[in-house]
Amino acid sequence: MTAPVALTTEEARTRLPHLTVVDVRTPAEYAGGHLPGALNVPLDQLPRALPALRETRGELLMVCASGRRSEQACAALAEEGVTAMTLAGGTQEWARRGHELGRPHHTPRTTWSMERQVRFTAGALVLTGLALGLLHPAWQLLAAGIAGGLVFSALTNTCGLAALLGRLPHNRPRPADLDATLTALRAR
């Protein structure tokens, strides 16, 4: 399988008015800042969005925080005969280059990126394991387990903790949100 076409941030910025941009991050990540005009279809909801993505006229640009999940989305779409491109470096690179990020107007609070949620949760669990380890040494296994999970995550470029956190209510799309996104996709 070949790698999807990756647009640089400058190429994407120039072509943005002519692209259908689909952000495959969680709703919380999307709310924290996304490419202008991007529609949110979380990666795990891609199969449900497939019919609407097939009907979309023009080119599809899949986007995530760093480019990894958008590459996975492109690969999944390619298996279904849908061609899509990815944004090299994702929204992190887009923001680093000083380009504007859109934010939903209905989200009054700041949301954390999935990476930040993972770092916070892993750190809190390690500290908890070490603190409880003062009461009983077996609790130190919690800290060791999280450390092992982080090493495994780095080696495999996967993250079980992110998958677990992605299932929390604030990271899940409400059915009405996804339905509105699919309607917007079909209208393009």
mmCIF file of C-alpha atoms in Angstrom:
data_model
loop_
_atom_site.group_PDB
_atom_site.id
_atom_site.type_symbol
_atom_site.label_atom_id
_atom_site.label_comp_id
_atom_site.label_asym_id
_atom_site.label_seq_id
_atom_site.Cartn_x
_atom_site.Cartn_y
_atom_site.Cartn_z
ATOM 1 C CA MET A 1 0.000 0.000 0.000
ATOM 2 C CA THR A 2 1.360 3.432 -0.906
ATOM 3 C CA ALA A 3 1.447 6.375 1.457
ATOM 4 C CA PRO A 4 -1.240 9.004 0.906
ATOM 5 C CA VAL A 5 -0.382 12.289 -0.771
ATOM 6 C CA ALA A 6 0.694 14.722 1.942
ATOM 7 C CA LEU A 7 0.154 18.436 1.463
ATOM 8 C CA THR A 8 2.437 20.893 3.214
ATOM 9 C CA THR A 9 0.767 23.571 5.295
ATOM 10 C CA GLU A 10 1.438 26.152 2.578
ATOM 11 C CA GLU A 11 -0.036 23.942 -0.143
ATOM 12 C CA ALA A 12 -3.091 23.257 2.011
ATOM 13 C CA ARG A 13 -3.530 26.950 2.892
ATOM 14 C CA THR A 14 -3.429 27.908 -0.785
ATOM 15 C CA ARG A 15 -5.879 25.161 -1.803
ATOM 16 C CA LEU A 16 -8.117 25.379 1.279
ATOM 17 C CA PRO A 17 -11.127 27.005 -0.444
ATOM 18 C CA HIS A 18 -11.243 24.104 -2.915
ATOM 19 C CA LEU A 19 -10.783 21.248 -0.431
ATOM 20 C CA THR A 20 -13.206 19.375 1.781
ATOM 21 C CA VAL A 21 -11.299 19.213 5.060
ATOM 22 C CA VAL A 22 -12.206 16.430 7.485
ATOM 23 C CA ASP A 23 -10.685 16.531 10.969
ATOM 24 C CA VAL A 24 -10.482 12.987 12.368
ATOM 25 C CA ARG A 25 -9.596 13.962 15.945
ATOM 26 C CA THR A 26 -11.952 13.673 18.898
ATOM 27 C CA PRO A 27 -14.591 16.380 19.324
ATOM 28 C CA ALA A 28 -12.668 17.819 22.282
ATOM 29 C CA GLU A 29 -9.484 18.105 20.228
ATOM 30 C CA TYR A 30 -11.422 19.582 17.308
ATOM 31 C CA ALA A 31 -12.998 22.178 19.619
ATOM 32 C CA GLY A 32 -9.529 23.174 20.799
ATOM 33 C CA GLY A 33 -8.686 24.439 17.302
ATOM 34 C CA HIS A 34 -9.055 23.157 13.758
ATOM 35 C CA LEU A 35 -8.397 24.242 10.186
ATOM 36 C CA PRO A 36 -10.942 26.827 9.049
ATOM 37 C CA GLY A 37 -13.956 25.102 7.538
ATOM 38 C CA ALA A 38 -12.923 21.636 8.715
ATOM 39 C CA LEU A 39 -15.675 19.154 9.518
ATOM 40 C CA ASN A 40 -15.227 16.810 12.478
ATOM 41 C CA VAL A 41 -15.549 13.083 11.815
ATOM 42 C CA PRO A 42 -13.628 11.212 14.540
ATOM 43 C CA LEU A 43 -11.489 8.382 13.183
ATOM 44 C CA ASP A 44 -13.629 5.719 14.845
ATOM 45 C CA GLN A 45 -16.736 7.181 13.144
ATOM 46 C CA LEU A 46 -15.211 7.057 9.641
ATOM 47 C CA PRO A 47 -17.154 3.922 8.590
ATOM 48 C CA ARG A 48 -20.416 5.702 9.364
ATOM 49 C CA ALA A 49 -19.303 8.725 7.319
ATOM 50 C CA LEU A 50 -18.112 6.658 4.351
ATOM 51 C CA PRO A 51 -21.259 7.105 2.211
ATOM 52 C CA ALA A 52 -21.132 10.892 2.645
ATOM 53 C CA LEU A 53 -17.388 10.972 1.940
ATOM 54 C CA ARG A 54 -17.938 8.979 -1.264
ATOM 55 C CA GLU A 55 -20.483 11.562 -2.445
ATOM 56 C CA THR A 56 -18.229 14.536 -1.734
ATOM 57 C CA ARG A 57 -17.174 16.362 -4.860
ATOM 58 C CA GLY A 58 -13.621 17.624 -5.061
ATOM 59 C CA GLU A 59 -10.585 16.607 -3.087
ATOM 60 C CA LEU A 60 -10.632 15.377 0.493
ATOM 61 C CA LEU A 61 -8.002 16.501 2.986
ATOM 62 C CA MET A 62 -7.869 14.461 6.174
ATOM 63 C CA VAL A 63 -6.397 16.241 9.202
ATOM 64 C CA CYS A 64 -5.437 15.360 12.764
ATOM 65 C CA ALA A 65 -3.003 16.711 15.348
ATOM 66 C CA SER A 66 0.234 15.347 13.867
ATOM 67 C CA GLY A 67 -0.692 13.492 10.683
ATOM 68 C CA ARG A 68 -0.699 9.925 12.030
ATOM 69 C CA ARG A 69 -4.456 9.473 12.436
ATOM 70 C CA SER A 70 -5.156 11.283 9.172
ATOM 71 C CA GLU A 71 -2.815 8.831 7.409
ATOM 72 C CA GLN A 72 -4.799 5.978 8.986
ATOM 73 C CA ALA A 73 -8.005 7.624 7.730
ATOM 74 C CA CYS A 74 -6.556 7.940 4.212
ATOM 75 C CA ALA A 75 -5.567 4.268 4.251
ATOM 76 C CA ALA A 76 -9.022 3.205 5.435
ATOM 77 C CA LEU A 77 -10.657 5.339 2.750
ATOM 78 C CA ALA A 78 -8.296 3.997 0.066
ATOM 79 C CA GLU A 79 -9.407 0.450 0.946
ATOM 80 C CA GLU A 80 -12.951 1.620 0.163
ATOM 81 C CA GLY A 81 -11.933 3.282 -3.106
ATOM 82 C CA VAL A 82 -12.004 6.859 -1.796
ATOM 83 C CA THR A 83 -8.956 9.021 -2.469
ATOM 84 C CA ALA A 84 -7.889 11.456 0.235
ATOM 85 C CA MET A 85 -4.812 13.487 1.117
ATOM 86 C CA THR A 86 -3.285 14.204 4.504
ATOM 87 C CA LEU A 87 -1.828 17.372 6.009
ATOM 88 C CA ALA A 88 1.874 16.907 6.774
ATOM 89 C CA GLY A 89 2.412 17.715 10.442
ATOM 90 C CA GLY A 90 -1.322 18.124 11.099
ATOM 91 C CA THR A 91 -2.875 20.999 12.982
ATOM 92 C CA GLN A 92 0.223 21.260 15.166
ATOM 93 C CA GLU A 93 2.312 22.247 12.148
ATOM 94 C CA TRP A 94 -0.509 24.471 10.835
ATOM 95 C CA ALA A 95 -0.558 26.409 14.127
ATOM 96 C CA ARG A 96 3.251 26.448 14.385
ATOM 97 C CA ARG A 97 3.365 28.177 10.996
ATOM 98 C CA GLY A 98 1.096 30.889 12.392
ATOM 99 C CA HIS A 99 -2.033 29.964 10.443
ATOM 100 C CA GLU A 100 -5.437 30.630 11.948
ATOM 101 C CA LEU A 101 -7.321 27.887 13.755
ATOM 102 C CA GLY A 102 -11.101 27.824 13.867
ATOM 103 C CA ARG A 103 -12.986 27.137 17.074
ATOM 104 C CA PRO A 104 -16.669 26.307 17.530
ATOM 105 C CA HIS A 105 -18.630 29.235 18.913
ATOM 106 C CA HIS A 106 -20.652 27.019 21.245
ATOM 107 C CA THR A 107 -17.612 25.807 23.208
ATOM 108 C CA PRO A 108 -16.959 28.275 26.027
ATOM 109 C CA ARG A 109 -14.230 26.288 27.766
ATOM 110 C CA THR A 110 -10.808 25.385 26.524
ATOM 111 C CA THR A 111 -10.350 21.706 25.725
ATOM 112 C CA TRP A 112 -7.176 19.707 25.912
ATOM 113 C CA SER A 113 -5.573 17.892 23.023
ATOM 114 C CA MET A 114 -5.485 14.101 23.272
ATOM 115 C CA GLU A 115 -1.719 14.221 23.783
ATOM 116 C CA ARG A 116 -2.170 16.547 26.770
ATOM 117 C CA GLN A 117 -4.932 14.339 28.198
ATOM 118 C CA VAL A 118 -2.637 11.302 27.900
ATOM 119 C CA ARG A 119 0.308 13.078 29.549
ATOM 120 C CA PHE A 120 -1.889 14.292 32.422
ATOM 121 C CA THR A 121 -3.516 10.900 33.005
ATOM 122 C CA ALA A 122 -0.253 8.958 32.778
ATOM 123 C CA GLY A 123 1.498 11.388 35.131
ATOM 124 C CA ALA A 124 -1.376 11.315 37.622
ATOM 125 C CA LEU A 125 -1.428 7.498 37.612
ATOM 126 C CA VAL A 126 2.339 7.279 38.118
ATOM 127 C CA LEU A 127 2.217 9.762 41.022
ATOM 128 C CA THR A 128 -0.730 7.877 42.530
ATOM 129 C CA GLY A 129 1.118 4.560 42.240
ATOM 130 C CA LEU A 130 4.228 6.017 43.855
ATOM 131 C CA ALA A 131 2.278 7.701 46.673
ATOM 132 C CA LEU A 132 0.231 4.594 47.425
ATOM 133 C CA GLY A 133 3.459 2.592 47.184
ATOM 134 C CA LEU A 134 4.420 4.217 50.489
ATOM 135 C CA LEU A 135 1.470 2.399 52.051
ATOM 136 C CA HIS A 136 2.067 -0.890 50.295
ATOM 137 C CA PRO A 137 4.834 -1.673 47.776
ATOM 138 C CA ALA A 138 2.431 -3.496 45.437
ATOM 139 C CA TRP A 139 0.974 -0.130 44.390
ATOM 140 C CA GLN A 140 4.285 0.682 42.716
ATOM 141 C CA LEU A 141 3.234 -1.816 40.048
ATOM 142 C CA LEU A 142 0.729 0.805 38.869
ATOM 143 C CA ALA A 143 3.572 3.230 38.173
ATOM 144 C CA ALA A 144 5.623 0.468 36.519
ATOM 145 C CA GLY A 145 2.656 -0.575 34.372
ATOM 146 C CA ILE A 146 2.102 2.985 33.128
ATOM 147 C CA ALA A 147 5.828 3.380 32.397
ATOM 148 C CA GLY A 148 5.797 0.105 30.433
ATOM 149 C CA GLY A 149 2.716 1.262 28.558
ATOM 150 C CA LEU A 150 4.440 4.518 27.592
ATOM 151 C CA VAL A 151 7.486 2.639 26.286
ATOM 152 C CA PHE A 152 5.241 0.263 24.326
ATOM 153 C CA SER A 153 3.320 3.255 22.973
ATOM 154 C CA ALA A 154 6.517 4.878 21.732
ATOM 155 C CA LEU A 155 7.828 1.676 20.151
ATOM 156 C CA THR A 156 4.591 0.838 18.330
ATOM 157 C CA ASN A 157 3.422 4.405 17.658
ATOM 158 C CA THR A 158 0.046 3.475 19.143
ATOM 159 C CA CYS A 159 -1.566 4.601 22.365
ATOM 160 C CA GLY A 160 -3.999 2.457 24.291
ATOM 161 C CA LEU A 161 -4.500 5.214 26.850
ATOM 162 C CA ALA A 162 -5.524 7.634 24.093
ATOM 163 C CA ALA A 163 -7.989 5.059 22.764
ATOM 164 C CA LEU A 164 -9.423 4.678 26.260
ATOM 165 C CA LEU A 165 -9.599 8.440 26.869
ATOM 166 C CA GLY A 166 -11.218 8.882 23.455
ATOM 167 C CA ARG A 167 -14.225 6.990 24.826
ATOM 168 C CA LEU A 168 -14.886 9.552 27.567
ATOM 169 C CA PRO A 169 -18.036 11.635 27.032
ATOM 170 C CA HIS A 170 -16.219 14.907 26.336
ATOM 171 C CA ASN A 171 -14.198 13.183 23.595
ATOM 172 C CA ARG A 172 -17.189 11.516 21.918
ATOM 173 C CA PRO A 173 -19.375 13.214 19.344
ATOM 174 C CA ARG A 174 -23.006 13.680 20.245
ATOM 175 C CA PRO A 175 -25.145 11.927 17.601
ATOM 176 C CA ALA A 176 -26.610 15.288 16.557
ATOM 177 C CA ASP A 177 -23.114 16.703 15.958
ATOM 178 C CA LEU A 178 -22.075 13.839 13.696
ATOM 179 C CA ASP A 179 -25.418 13.910 11.881
ATOM 180 C CA ALA A 180 -24.956 17.646 11.207
ATOM 181 C CA THR A 181 -21.433 16.993 9.944
ATOM 182 C CA LEU A 182 -22.634 14.240 7.608
ATOM 183 C CA THR A 183 -25.363 16.543 6.300
ATOM 184 C CA ALA A 184 -22.743 19.248 5.649
ATOM 185 C CA LEU A 185 -20.545 16.688 3.833
ATOM 186 C CA ARG A 186 -23.417 15.620 1.599
ATOM 187 C CA ALA A 187 -24.139 19.253 0.744
ATOM 188 C CA ARG A 188 -20.644 19.805 -0.668
#
